[in-house]
Amino acid sequence: MKKRTTENAARKPAVRRRLLGLAAAGALTAGALTGLVPAPARAAAPAPAEPGARQHAFAAAAAEYHVPVQVLLAVSYQESAWEDHAGRVSTSGGYGPMHLTDVTPAMLASGPAGAVGRAGLADLAKDPALHTLRAAAELTGVSAVTLREDPAANIAGGAALLASYQKPVRGTLPADPGQWYGAVARYSGSGQKRTAAAFADRVFATLRAGAARTTSDGQRVSMAADGDVRPVKGQWAGAVTATATECPSDVTCTFVPAAASNGQVADRPAGGVRIDTIVLHDTESSYQSAISTFQTPGGSSAHYVMRSSDGAVTQMVPTKDVAYHAGNYSTNLHSIGIEHEGYAAHGATWYTESQYQATASLVRYLADRFGIPLDREHVIGHDDVAGPSSSLIAGMHWDPGTAWDWEHFMSLLGAPVTGEHGVGPVGSAVTIAPGFAGNRQTVQICPGDDPTGATPSCVREQRAADFVYLRTAPDATAPLFGDQAIHKGAEGTDRISDWGSTAQAGQQFVVAGAEGDWTAIWYSGTKVWFHNPAGANTTPAFGVTLVSAAGTSPVPVYGSSYPDPSEYPAGLSPSTQAALGYYTVPAGQAYVATRPPANTDDYFSSGAVVVGARKMYTIQYNHRVALVYSSAVTATDV
């Protein structure tokens, strides 16, 4: 909410993290904020427009719909930085320079909400804030297809919307930009006064400061500064009430609410939904861009966003509520999401000590408050989250990436993953602990891995890393293991985003063999090998639970944990789930359970919680976790 051998489609501003975030087929995305998903089929791209065409389109649309051109330009700048994105839909469901939205149930199912299998998606997608493109089509008489694909038509549609929002506020369409504050606030699409006002304030800050840039398709757009503009804020009815932050006293923390549609109001844990996991992400954008994205309806959200430079914190969702951050509803339901300003492809230059320290303080505070164990089984990365369905595994994000120093971070929590290095016999468990600065791995970085644009072609670099490579045999020349969902029988790669061939610091696995300087582990249903001379990259793991198939048949593996359909009371539509077709736990293999088995459960915005009778273990299955029914496995404590 962002990658392997094929390059990503252009990505999300967007966090993001974070309801859409769909990856194009055969591509992986890092964080929540940068992926773009394909729009409906369109005609061949027209010849490039003259560099001043978009500037002219803003002027023409403003004149046609009697909107001050500065207002139209400033709104578009905040929504898209005047980009067209070649007709593709953004991660928050918007098209074109004016970010006209048209969110579908499929987008809700496969984005940061991870709501595949959940009933009622069609009802959720009916929110008018998610369909401003359709409203613009009615106002302009222009087809939805044209509004998606033609930048000038899209700008005109946005102008028509702004005019329609302004008339109820003033009854007229005044030339004074300051009189348009209420219409701009409504354009945010948020029903939350604080969120809508924050969007309007950003727009008017742009009006006062001015802006100029050349878009990615060569359009030169500018707007002059107007330091005299005075927004009439009284037009936005109702007071904006402050929300208390939930942060430790030693971090700078403010509250800015995410859009209401980007999560669910709940009462965790008092209402019967446990909080047992903290998920760390990166934004794949700037700090402010991530905050803005989370305020855009129909997209993603996180509970907290951490600034790179100084570790300042913006809380955006109360911890009692569910944020859409992990791309898996079961994970979202039981977790708190923390975004970090930065880019996974350049993590070492973005993840500052201030950020590490502030996040550690926040995580300790949350863990103490909710009783979350401080270990790598409960404090995880977005790249550790299970794919909720077979079709979505390959597109799951890989942030915070290979440059997040898990060993340093866990030490800051007072829960180091390091210890006396070594490896036990076959059947024992080990913790991956290769160090960071001295663990230099060669990775390939391609343009699709790097939304900053700083990687124009694929390059290989040796970098400090938080992982060890996994091979198909105990030999440095043996192929890298290829995850079944990503490579479908092919070899793995050293692409920085190819999580399928790596074991990460703090993850725990069962020893499956040893040969010379190489150790084998059970991983993704097979035996894989990594270089481990004298146990230099592992520490023995004690006090853990191992699970294996209870019989001779392979055990199905799942990505979510919903009750059986028969366990839902009348009036509540059951969520459904299916085994992940690429994966099983074969007989004779064992995996580390990351926590005791938990009852299946589900939550509805009405406040209803459904708890199933069956329980599931979460296991470290490959680089990601997965779930198995406790009745299908035998558990052994070691």
XYZ file of C-alpha atoms in Angstrom:
638
model
C 0.000 0.000 0.000
C 4.063 -1.228 -3.197
C 8.004 -5.827 -7.365
C 10.049 -8.731 -8.523
C 11.262 -9.869 -11.963
C 8.721 -7.790 -13.861
C 8.582 -4.097 -13.159
C 5.750 -2.453 -11.314
C 3.165 -0.339 -12.974
C 3.462 3.293 -11.977
C 2.701 3.651 -8.337
C 0.472 5.384 -5.566
C 1.083 8.481 -4.328
C -0.585 6.863 -1.879
C -0.370 4.921 1.488
C -0.117 2.594 1.128
C -0.332 1.979 2.405
C -3.410 1.330 1.805
C -8.636 0.447 0.081
C -7.101 -0.148 -3.299
C -3.364 -0.604 -3.551
C -3.845 -3.250 -6.238
C -0.664 -4.404 -7.930
C -0.657 -4.930 -11.657
C -0.410 -8.578 -12.640
C 3.098 -9.891 -12.085
C 4.235 -6.924 -10.022
C 4.763 -6.291 -6.325
C 4.312 -3.049 -4.435
C 6.235 -1.822 -1.416
C 4.238 0.490 0.769
C 0.729 1.673 0.966
C 0.977 4.817 -1.080
C 2.229 4.442 -4.589
C 0.454 1.818 -6.692
C -1.785 2.616 -9.593
C -4.171 -0.022 -10.861
C -5.259 -0.457 -14.455
C -8.315 1.473 -15.544
C -10.929 -0.148 -17.782
C -9.725 -0.776 -21.316
C -9.047 2.404 -23.246
C -8.137 3.355 -26.768
C -4.547 3.772 -27.874
C -2.889 6.772 -26.250
C -3.240 9.989 -28.256
C -0.259 12.030 -29.338
C 1.259 14.059 -26.474
C -0.540 17.330 -25.861
C 1.192 20.673 -26.162
C 3.049 21.523 -22.931
C 0.568 24.296 -22.101
C -2.603 22.322 -22.833
C -3.386 21.472 -19.220
C -2.925 25.056 -18.071
C -5.366 26.100 -20.777
C -7.808 23.362 -19.705
C -7.896 24.757 -16.168
C -8.587 28.264 -17.473
C -11.319 27.050 -19.838
C -13.066 24.918 -17.193
C -12.917 27.735 -14.632
C -14.514 30.136 -17.097
C -17.204 27.663 -18.176
C -18.342 26.815 -14.638
C -17.578 30.198 -13.023
C -15.023 28.843 -10.564
C -12.028 31.051 -9.679
C -9.163 29.525 -11.616
C -6.865 29.743 -8.568
C -9.304 27.589 -6.594
C -9.548 24.999 -9.336
C -5.773 24.847 -9.711
C -5.161 24.615 -5.959
C -7.719 21.835 -5.471
C -6.188 19.837 -8.311
C -2.689 20.431 -6.969
C -3.681 18.929 -3.635
C -5.508 16.025 -5.266
C -2.998 15.007 -7.922
C -0.199 17.584 -8.297
C -1.907 18.218 -11.699
C -1.017 14.707 -12.917
C -3.248 12.711 -15.275
C -1.719 9.255 -14.533
C -2.571 8.191 -18.087
C -6.112 7.230 -17.171
C -5.113 4.818 -14.406
C -6.948 4.794 -11.115
C -5.097 5.839 -7.980
C -4.960 3.784 -4.823
C -7.829 5.795 -3.393
C -10.033 5.224 -6.417
C -9.559 8.537 -8.199
C -8.976 9.412 -11.846
C -7.246 12.322 -13.506
C -6.057 15.741 -12.360
C -9.224 16.339 -10.292
C -9.155 12.871 -8.681
C -12.742 12.034 -9.632
C -13.545 8.843 -7.726
C -15.308 5.681 -8.843
C -14.609 2.911 -6.312
C -15.811 -0.616 -7.079
C -16.445 -3.545 -4.710
C -13.461 -5.323 -6.297
C -11.224 -2.427 -5.295
C -12.450 -2.682 -1.716
C -11.845 -6.433 -1.697
C -8.261 -6.343 -2.866
C -6.892 -3.118 -1.427
C -5.652 -2.143 2.052
C -8.941 -3.269 3.615
C -8.150 -6.807 2.472
C -11.892 -7.414 2.469
C -11.968 -10.322 0.001
C -14.625 -12.786 1.107
C -16.507 -10.266 3.228
C -20.168 -9.697 2.528
C -21.678 -6.275 1.936
C -18.918 -4.834 -0.237
C -21.471 -3.585 -2.735
C -23.179 -1.605 0.024
C -19.854 -0.151 1.197
C -19.060 0.912 -2.350
C -22.317 2.891 -2.621
C -21.001 5.803 -0.525
C -21.518 8.893 -2.766
C -18.076 10.178 -1.737
C -16.612 7.216 -3.616
C -18.363 8.124 -6.887
C -17.706 11.774 -7.685
C -16.868 10.762 -11.253
C -20.462 9.670 -11.791
C -21.757 12.909 -10.263
C -19.476 14.884 -12.588
C -20.768 12.911 -15.565
C -24.324 13.918 -14.707
C -23.376 17.568 -14.259
C -21.400 17.841 -17.490
C -23.192 15.374 -19.746
C -19.809 13.815 -20.522
C -19.404 10.037 -20.294
C -17.591 8.445 -17.372
C -15.087 6.914 -19.789
C -14.185 10.339 -21.169
C -13.883 11.803 -17.679
C -11.463 9.010 -16.776
C -9.321 9.264 -19.896
C -9.393 12.893 -21.076
C -7.544 15.296 -18.740
C -9.401 18.370 -20.017
C -12.781 16.682 -19.520
C -11.690 15.544 -16.064
C -10.767 19.110 -15.113
C -14.119 20.358 -16.379
C -15.863 17.674 -14.328
C -14.040 18.812 -11.210
C -15.004 22.410 -11.891
C -18.644 21.417 -12.303
C -18.534 19.581 -8.964
C -17.015 22.568 -7.185
C -19.702 24.849 -8.603
C -22.429 22.440 -7.505
C -20.957 22.416 -3.991
C -20.682 26.211 -3.869
C -24.270 27.075 -4.786
C -25.835 25.648 -1.587
C -23.221 27.497 0.486
C -23.589 31.008 -0.969
C -26.356 30.769 -3.542
C -23.977 32.354 -6.040
C -20.624 31.644 -7.697
C -18.499 34.566 -6.432
C -15.237 35.662 -8.006
C -13.561 35.980 -4.577
C -11.575 32.735 -3.933
C -11.978 33.184 -0.168
C -15.736 32.623 -0.514
C -15.147 29.060 -1.776
C -13.836 27.542 1.461
C -17.017 25.551 2.143
C -17.147 24.130 -1.390
C -13.487 23.134 -1.196
C -14.052 21.428 2.158
C -16.893 19.431 0.652
C -14.702 18.480 -2.337
C -12.531 16.547 0.131
C -15.303 13.946 0.162
C -15.054 13.569 3.917
C -18.043 13.678 6.207
C -15.705 14.465 9.107
C -15.531 18.191 9.670
C -11.949 18.119 10.886
C -10.733 16.135 7.876
C -12.642 18.297 5.392
C -11.362 21.482 7.025
C -7.789 20.170 6.962
C -8.092 19.566 3.205
C -9.516 23.040 2.641
C -6.725 24.565 4.725
C -4.112 22.832 2.546
C -5.808 24.094 -0.597
C -5.842 27.664 0.658
C -2.229 27.387 1.781
C -1.422 26.520 -1.845
C -3.466 29.519 -2.981
C -1.425 31.821 -0.787
C 1.982 30.293 -1.628
C 1.474 29.558 -5.331
C 2.925 26.546 -7.135
C 4.525 25.512 -10.395
C 5.706 22.191 -11.814
C 6.063 20.126 -14.947
C 4.003 16.940 -14.809
C 5.323 13.509 -15.709
C 3.709 13.814 -19.169
C 5.399 17.136 -19.867
C 2.618 19.587 -18.982
C 3.794 22.890 -17.520
C 1.289 24.206 -14.979
C 1.613 27.127 -12.576
C -0.437 29.354 -10.327
C 0.650 32.688 -8.925
C 0.812 33.267 -5.200
C -2.073 35.220 -3.691
C -1.058 36.261 -0.202
C -4.171 38.380 0.183
C -6.722 35.548 -0.070
C -8.770 35.180 3.118
C -10.865 31.996 3.378
C -14.311 32.462 4.893
C -14.209 29.473 7.226
C -17.575 30.156 8.784
C -19.137 28.607 5.684
C -18.093 25.184 6.942
C -20.820 24.603 9.525
C -20.028 23.145 12.900
C -17.091 23.347 15.231
C -14.035 21.188 14.713
C -13.427 19.351 17.954
C -9.988 18.166 18.946
C -9.317 14.475 19.459
C -6.895 13.391 22.150
C -3.825 11.536 20.955
C -2.755 8.139 22.226
C 0.991 8.495 22.430
C 3.748 8.269 25.043
C 4.822 11.528 26.594
C 8.278 11.518 25.040
C 7.156 11.851 21.400
C 5.634 14.837 19.617
C 2.145 13.718 18.662
C -0.821 15.377 16.954
C -4.141 13.998 15.756
C -5.393 14.420 12.188
C -8.308 12.109 11.336
C -8.258 9.796 8.347
C -11.316 9.645 6.099
C -14.141 7.727 7.726
C -14.489 5.327 4.784
C -10.886 4.184 5.208
C -11.613 2.082 8.275
C -14.310 1.038 10.719
C -15.435 2.545 13.997
C -15.108 -0.122 16.663
C -14.525 -0.537 20.392
C -11.364 -2.599 20.543
C -10.602 -4.423 22.795
C -13.480 -3.635 25.138
C -16.077 -4.658 22.542
C -14.681 -8.152 22.193
C -12.082 -7.709 19.432
C -8.516 -8.353 20.608
C -5.513 -6.257 19.584
C -2.509 -8.563 19.397
C -0.278 -7.295 16.571
C 1.595 -4.130 15.593
C 2.365 -3.794 11.873
C 5.168 -1.506 10.666
C 4.989 0.025 7.174
C 6.655 2.660 5.084
C 4.695 5.296 3.227
C 6.420 5.251 -0.188
C 5.782 8.980 -0.116
C 6.525 12.050 1.927
C 5.117 12.438 5.433
C 2.570 15.059 4.383
C 1.562 13.143 1.274
C 0.803 10.082 3.391
C -1.370 12.129 5.718
C -3.205 13.645 2.764
C -3.729 10.223 1.183
C -5.235 8.805 4.353
C -7.660 11.717 4.394
C -8.901 10.833 0.906
C -12.099 8.729 1.043
C -12.067 5.272 -0.443
C -8.416 4.558 0.279
C -6.221 3.400 3.085
C -5.383 4.573 6.565
C -3.060 3.798 9.441
C -3.276 4.515 13.130
C 0.025 6.457 13.142
C 2.441 8.123 10.689
C 6.073 8.713 11.755
C 8.147 11.538 10.275
C 11.657 10.683 9.104
C 13.553 13.816 10.113
C 12.648 13.987 13.773
C 10.286 11.109 14.650
C 7.249 13.361 15.038
C 3.965 11.419 15.062
C 0.583 12.072 13.497
C -2.153 9.804 14.808
C -4.949 9.373 12.269
C -7.158 6.585 13.633
C -8.020 5.947 17.303
C -6.608 2.623 18.461
C -10.097 1.394 19.303
C -11.017 1.597 15.601
C -9.994 -0.593 12.676
C -7.660 1.027 10.134
C -7.274 -0.299 6.604
C -3.516 -0.634 6.358
C -2.383 -4.244 5.936
C -4.299 -5.546 2.905
C -5.819 -8.309 5.032
C -9.014 -7.719 6.989
C -8.234 -10.330 9.653
C -4.898 -8.621 10.283
C -6.456 -5.158 10.254
C -9.068 -6.315 12.753
C -6.493 -7.304 15.361
C -3.643 -4.884 14.712
C -2.378 -1.343 14.978
C -0.670 0.049 11.864
C 2.313 2.407 12.016
C 3.544 4.076 8.822
C 7.084 5.452 8.449
C 7.972 8.221 6.061
C 10.343 6.690 3.560
C 10.869 4.498 0.526
C 11.718 0.811 0.840
C 14.211 0.965 -2.030
C 16.144 3.677 -0.150
C 15.283 2.715 3.408
C 18.723 3.230 4.886
C 18.622 6.930 3.977
C 15.086 7.430 5.312
C 14.863 5.342 8.481
C 16.612 7.716 10.868
C 17.641 7.064 14.445
C 15.042 9.621 15.557
C 12.386 7.625 13.738
C 13.586 4.324 15.222
C 13.632 5.813 18.720
C 10.197 7.418 18.460
C 8.636 4.273 16.997
C 10.192 2.141 19.724
C 8.719 4.425 22.368
C 5.299 4.270 20.692
C 5.415 0.480 20.304
C 6.415 -0.008 23.962
C 3.507 2.230 24.988
C 1.016 0.313 22.839
C 2.351 -3.089 23.850
C 2.055 -2.224 27.529
C -1.429 -0.818 27.089
C -2.841 -3.771 25.148
C -0.717 -6.617 26.486
C 1.064 -7.266 23.184
C 4.245 -9.341 23.546
C 7.376 -7.525 22.404
C 8.732 -10.060 19.926
C 8.971 -10.457 16.168
C 5.896 -12.641 16.143
C 3.696 -9.779 17.364
C 5.649 -6.785 16.031
C 5.811 -7.441 12.305
C 6.317 -5.721 8.978
C 3.750 -5.309 6.245
C 5.873 -7.781 4.308
C 5.094 -10.419 6.968
C 1.306 -10.161 6.595
C -0.497 -13.134 5.030
C -2.160 -12.731 1.654
C -5.927 -13.049 2.280
C -6.545 -15.072 -0.899
C -4.500 -16.951 -3.489
C -4.980 -14.261 -6.132
C -3.730 -11.462 -3.890
C -0.526 -12.984 -2.488
C 1.764 -11.850 -5.291
C 0.607 -8.238 -4.991
C 1.070 -7.940 -1.223
C 3.382 -5.106 -0.204
C 7.015 -5.673 0.808
C 7.576 -2.669 3.068
C 9.307 -1.564 5.211
C 11.795 -3.520 3.121
C 15.264 -4.974 3.391
C 16.788 -1.852 4.985
C 14.660 -1.800 8.144
C 17.108 -2.835 10.855
C 14.931 -5.257 12.806
C 17.694 -6.289 15.195
C 18.432 -2.702 16.190
C 14.742 -1.897 16.511
C 13.983 -4.924 18.699
C 16.928 -3.984 20.911
C 15.394 -0.529 21.343
C 12.220 -2.281 22.506
C 14.243 -4.133 25.134
C 13.509 -7.407 23.345
C 16.599 -8.231 21.279
C 16.404 -11.091 18.785
C 20.137 -11.654 19.053
C 21.860 -13.952 21.535
C 24.500 -16.644 21.457
C 24.778 -17.636 17.833
C 24.521 -21.220 16.759
C 22.119 -23.794 15.366
C 20.561 -26.844 16.981
C 19.826 -30.297 15.581
C 17.232 -31.196 12.975
C 13.789 -30.637 14.451
C 14.854 -27.741 16.688
C 13.936 -24.113 16.047
C 16.174 -21.193 15.141
C 15.785 -17.440 15.009
C 17.234 -15.668 11.979
C 19.809 -13.158 13.269
C 22.383 -12.168 10.614
C 23.109 -8.701 11.976
C 22.567 -5.687 9.758
C 25.539 -3.468 8.973
C 27.842 -6.432 8.443
C 25.231 -8.496 6.587
C 25.765 -7.155 3.088
C 23.599 -8.709 0.384
C 23.459 -8.040 -3.336
C 20.036 -6.821 -4.477
C 18.694 -5.727 -7.844
C 16.703 -2.486 -7.828
C 14.537 -1.639 -10.833
C 12.432 1.415 -11.711
C 9.275 -0.352 -10.546
C 10.744 -0.713 -7.050
C 11.471 2.983 -6.710
C 8.647 5.531 -7.011
C 11.074 8.401 -6.420
C 12.300 8.124 -10.008
C 15.907 7.887 -8.852
C 16.368 4.450 -10.475
C 15.988 4.925 -14.262
C 17.230 1.397 -15.046
C 17.835 -1.829 -13.137
C 21.033 -1.860 -11.074
C 22.615 -4.318 -8.644
C 24.042 -3.048 -5.383
C 25.543 -4.612 -2.310
C 23.806 -3.246 0.758
C 23.381 -3.808 4.463
C 20.299 -6.002 4.803
C 17.971 -7.615 7.333
C 17.709 -11.039 5.622
C 19.497 -14.142 4.354
C 18.931 -15.581 0.890
C 17.330 -19.029 0.608
C 18.515 -21.509 -2.026
C 17.283 -24.812 -3.366
C 20.497 -26.638 -2.411
C 23.458 -26.087 -0.046
C 25.541 -24.310 -2.647
C 26.133 -20.631 -3.384
C 25.507 -21.303 -7.072
C 22.183 -23.093 -6.496
C 19.059 -21.229 -7.659
C 17.246 -19.008 -5.212
C 13.988 -20.488 -3.989
C 11.014 -19.128 -5.952
C 7.817 -18.585 -4.002
C 4.968 -20.525 -5.569
C 2.581 -17.566 -5.670
C 5.112 -15.218 -7.246
C 7.107 -17.402 -9.610
C 4.801 -20.414 -10.143
C 7.582 -22.973 -10.455
C 10.350 -20.656 -11.643
C 13.481 -19.685 -9.733
C 13.568 -16.852 -7.277
C 15.456 -13.625 -7.931
C 17.624 -11.136 -6.086
C 15.137 -8.350 -6.884
C 14.877 -6.198 -3.769
C 11.106 -6.676 -3.759
C 11.221 -10.478 -4.140
C 10.399 -11.440 -0.573
C 9.836 -15.077 -1.544
C 13.516 -16.056 -1.396
C 14.409 -14.484 1.944
C 14.232 -15.191 5.671
C 14.219 -12.062 7.798
C 15.812 -11.114 11.107
C 13.675 -12.286 14.008
C 11.676 -14.849 12.039
C 11.761 -18.392 13.401
C 11.892 -21.679 11.515
C 12.438 -25.376 12.142
C 15.796 -26.890 11.201
C 15.349 -29.424 8.396
C 18.972 -30.355 7.692
C 22.621 -29.356 7.786
C 25.506 -29.745 5.352
C 28.841 -28.063 5.901
C 28.326 -24.327 6.350
C 24.703 -24.580 5.237
C 21.502 -24.944 7.253
C 18.159 -26.116 5.869
C 14.760 -25.035 7.185
C 11.166 -25.907 6.367
C 9.836 -22.957 4.408
C 6.775 -22.571 2.182
C 6.171 -26.315 2.099
C 9.691 -27.300 1.070
C 13.286 -27.563 2.282
C 15.441 -24.510 1.571
C 19.063 -23.733 2.434
C 20.994 -20.684 3.615
C 24.651 -20.047 4.341
C 25.165 -20.279 8.094
C 28.802 -21.024 8.965
C 29.054 -22.053 12.620
C 25.540 -20.696 13.151
C 26.671 -17.131 12.416
C 23.240 -16.134 11.073
C 21.014 -17.837 13.660
C 20.413 -18.257 17.359
C 18.689 -21.334 18.821
C 15.040 -20.652 19.673
C 13.593 -22.021 22.895
C 10.157 -21.871 24.484
C 8.380 -22.017 21.124
C 5.540 -24.133 19.781
C 6.021 -26.251 16.663
C 3.092 -27.461 14.590
C 3.019 -30.266 12.065
C 0.372 -32.193 10.146
C -1.749 -34.329 12.450
C -2.086 -37.048 9.807
C -0.485 -38.130 6.573
C -2.277 -35.599 4.358
C -1.018 -32.062 3.693
C -2.660 -29.410 5.881
C -4.423 -26.522 4.067
C -3.053 -23.061 4.732
C -5.242 -19.932 5.003
C -4.765 -16.186 4.890
C -7.707 -15.129 7.067
C -9.594 -16.380 10.114
C -13.381 -16.179 9.784
C -15.999 -18.300 11.579
C -17.847 -21.023 9.718
C -20.894 -19.660 7.821
C -23.268 -21.586 10.096
C -21.902 -19.705 13.122
C -23.180 -16.306 11.977
C -26.486 -15.278 13.557
C -29.475 -14.403 11.410
C -29.210 -10.969 9.842
C -25.408 -11.007 9.511
C -23.950 -12.089 6.194
C -21.081 -14.569 6.656
C -17.611 -13.754 5.415
C -16.033 -16.582 3.455
C -12.500 -17.838 3.010
C -10.718 -20.503 1.013
C -7.417 -22.271 1.472
C -4.448 -20.648 -0.255
C -4.052 -22.842 -3.290
C -0.285 -22.404 -3.619
C 0.552 -23.562 -0.124
C 0.170 -26.526 2.268
C 1.995 -27.934 5.287
C 3.076 -31.368 4.032
C 3.292 -34.308 6.424
C 6.748 -34.551 7.993
C 7.390 -30.807 8.059
C 7.114 -28.495 11.081
C 6.642 -24.741 11.478
C 6.870 -22.330 14.387
C 3.540 -21.095 15.724
C 3.864 -17.384 16.378
C 1.214 -17.367 19.114
C -1.347 -19.649 20.839
C -4.316 -20.655 18.677
C -7.118 -18.081 18.591
C -10.800 -18.473 17.860
C -11.943 -17.422 14.420
C -13.867 -14.155 14.526
C -15.457 -11.386 12.497
C -16.667 -7.840 13.100
C -19.465 -5.693 11.720
C -19.764 -1.919 11.811
C -22.986 -2.319 13.784
C -20.746 -3.421 16.652
C -21.581 -7.104 16.312
C -18.716 -9.504 16.941
C -19.011 -13.119 15.775
C -16.698 -15.617 17.454
C -16.354 -19.089 15.996
C -15.798 -22.326 17.882
C -12.793 -23.415 15.833
C -9.299 -22.082 16.485
C -6.405 -21.322 14.173
C -2.657 -21.128 14.680
C -0.674 -18.356 13.035
C 2.602 -19.862 11.799
C 5.778 -18.473 10.241
C 5.169 -20.240 6.952
C 7.583 -18.473 4.601
C 8.617 -14.828 4.633
C 4.966 -14.232 5.514
C 2.785 -15.747 8.163
C -0.173 -18.025 7.416
C -2.959 -19.733 9.356
C -3.877 -23.378 9.932
C -6.787 -24.887 11.850
C -5.601 -26.220 15.203
C -7.630 -29.402 14.656
C -5.525 -30.222 11.587
C -2.108 -30.059 13.296
C -0.194 -31.483 16.207
C 1.461 -28.903 18.451
C 4.681 -29.519 20.378
C 6.329 -27.132 22.829
C 10.134 -27.067 22.681
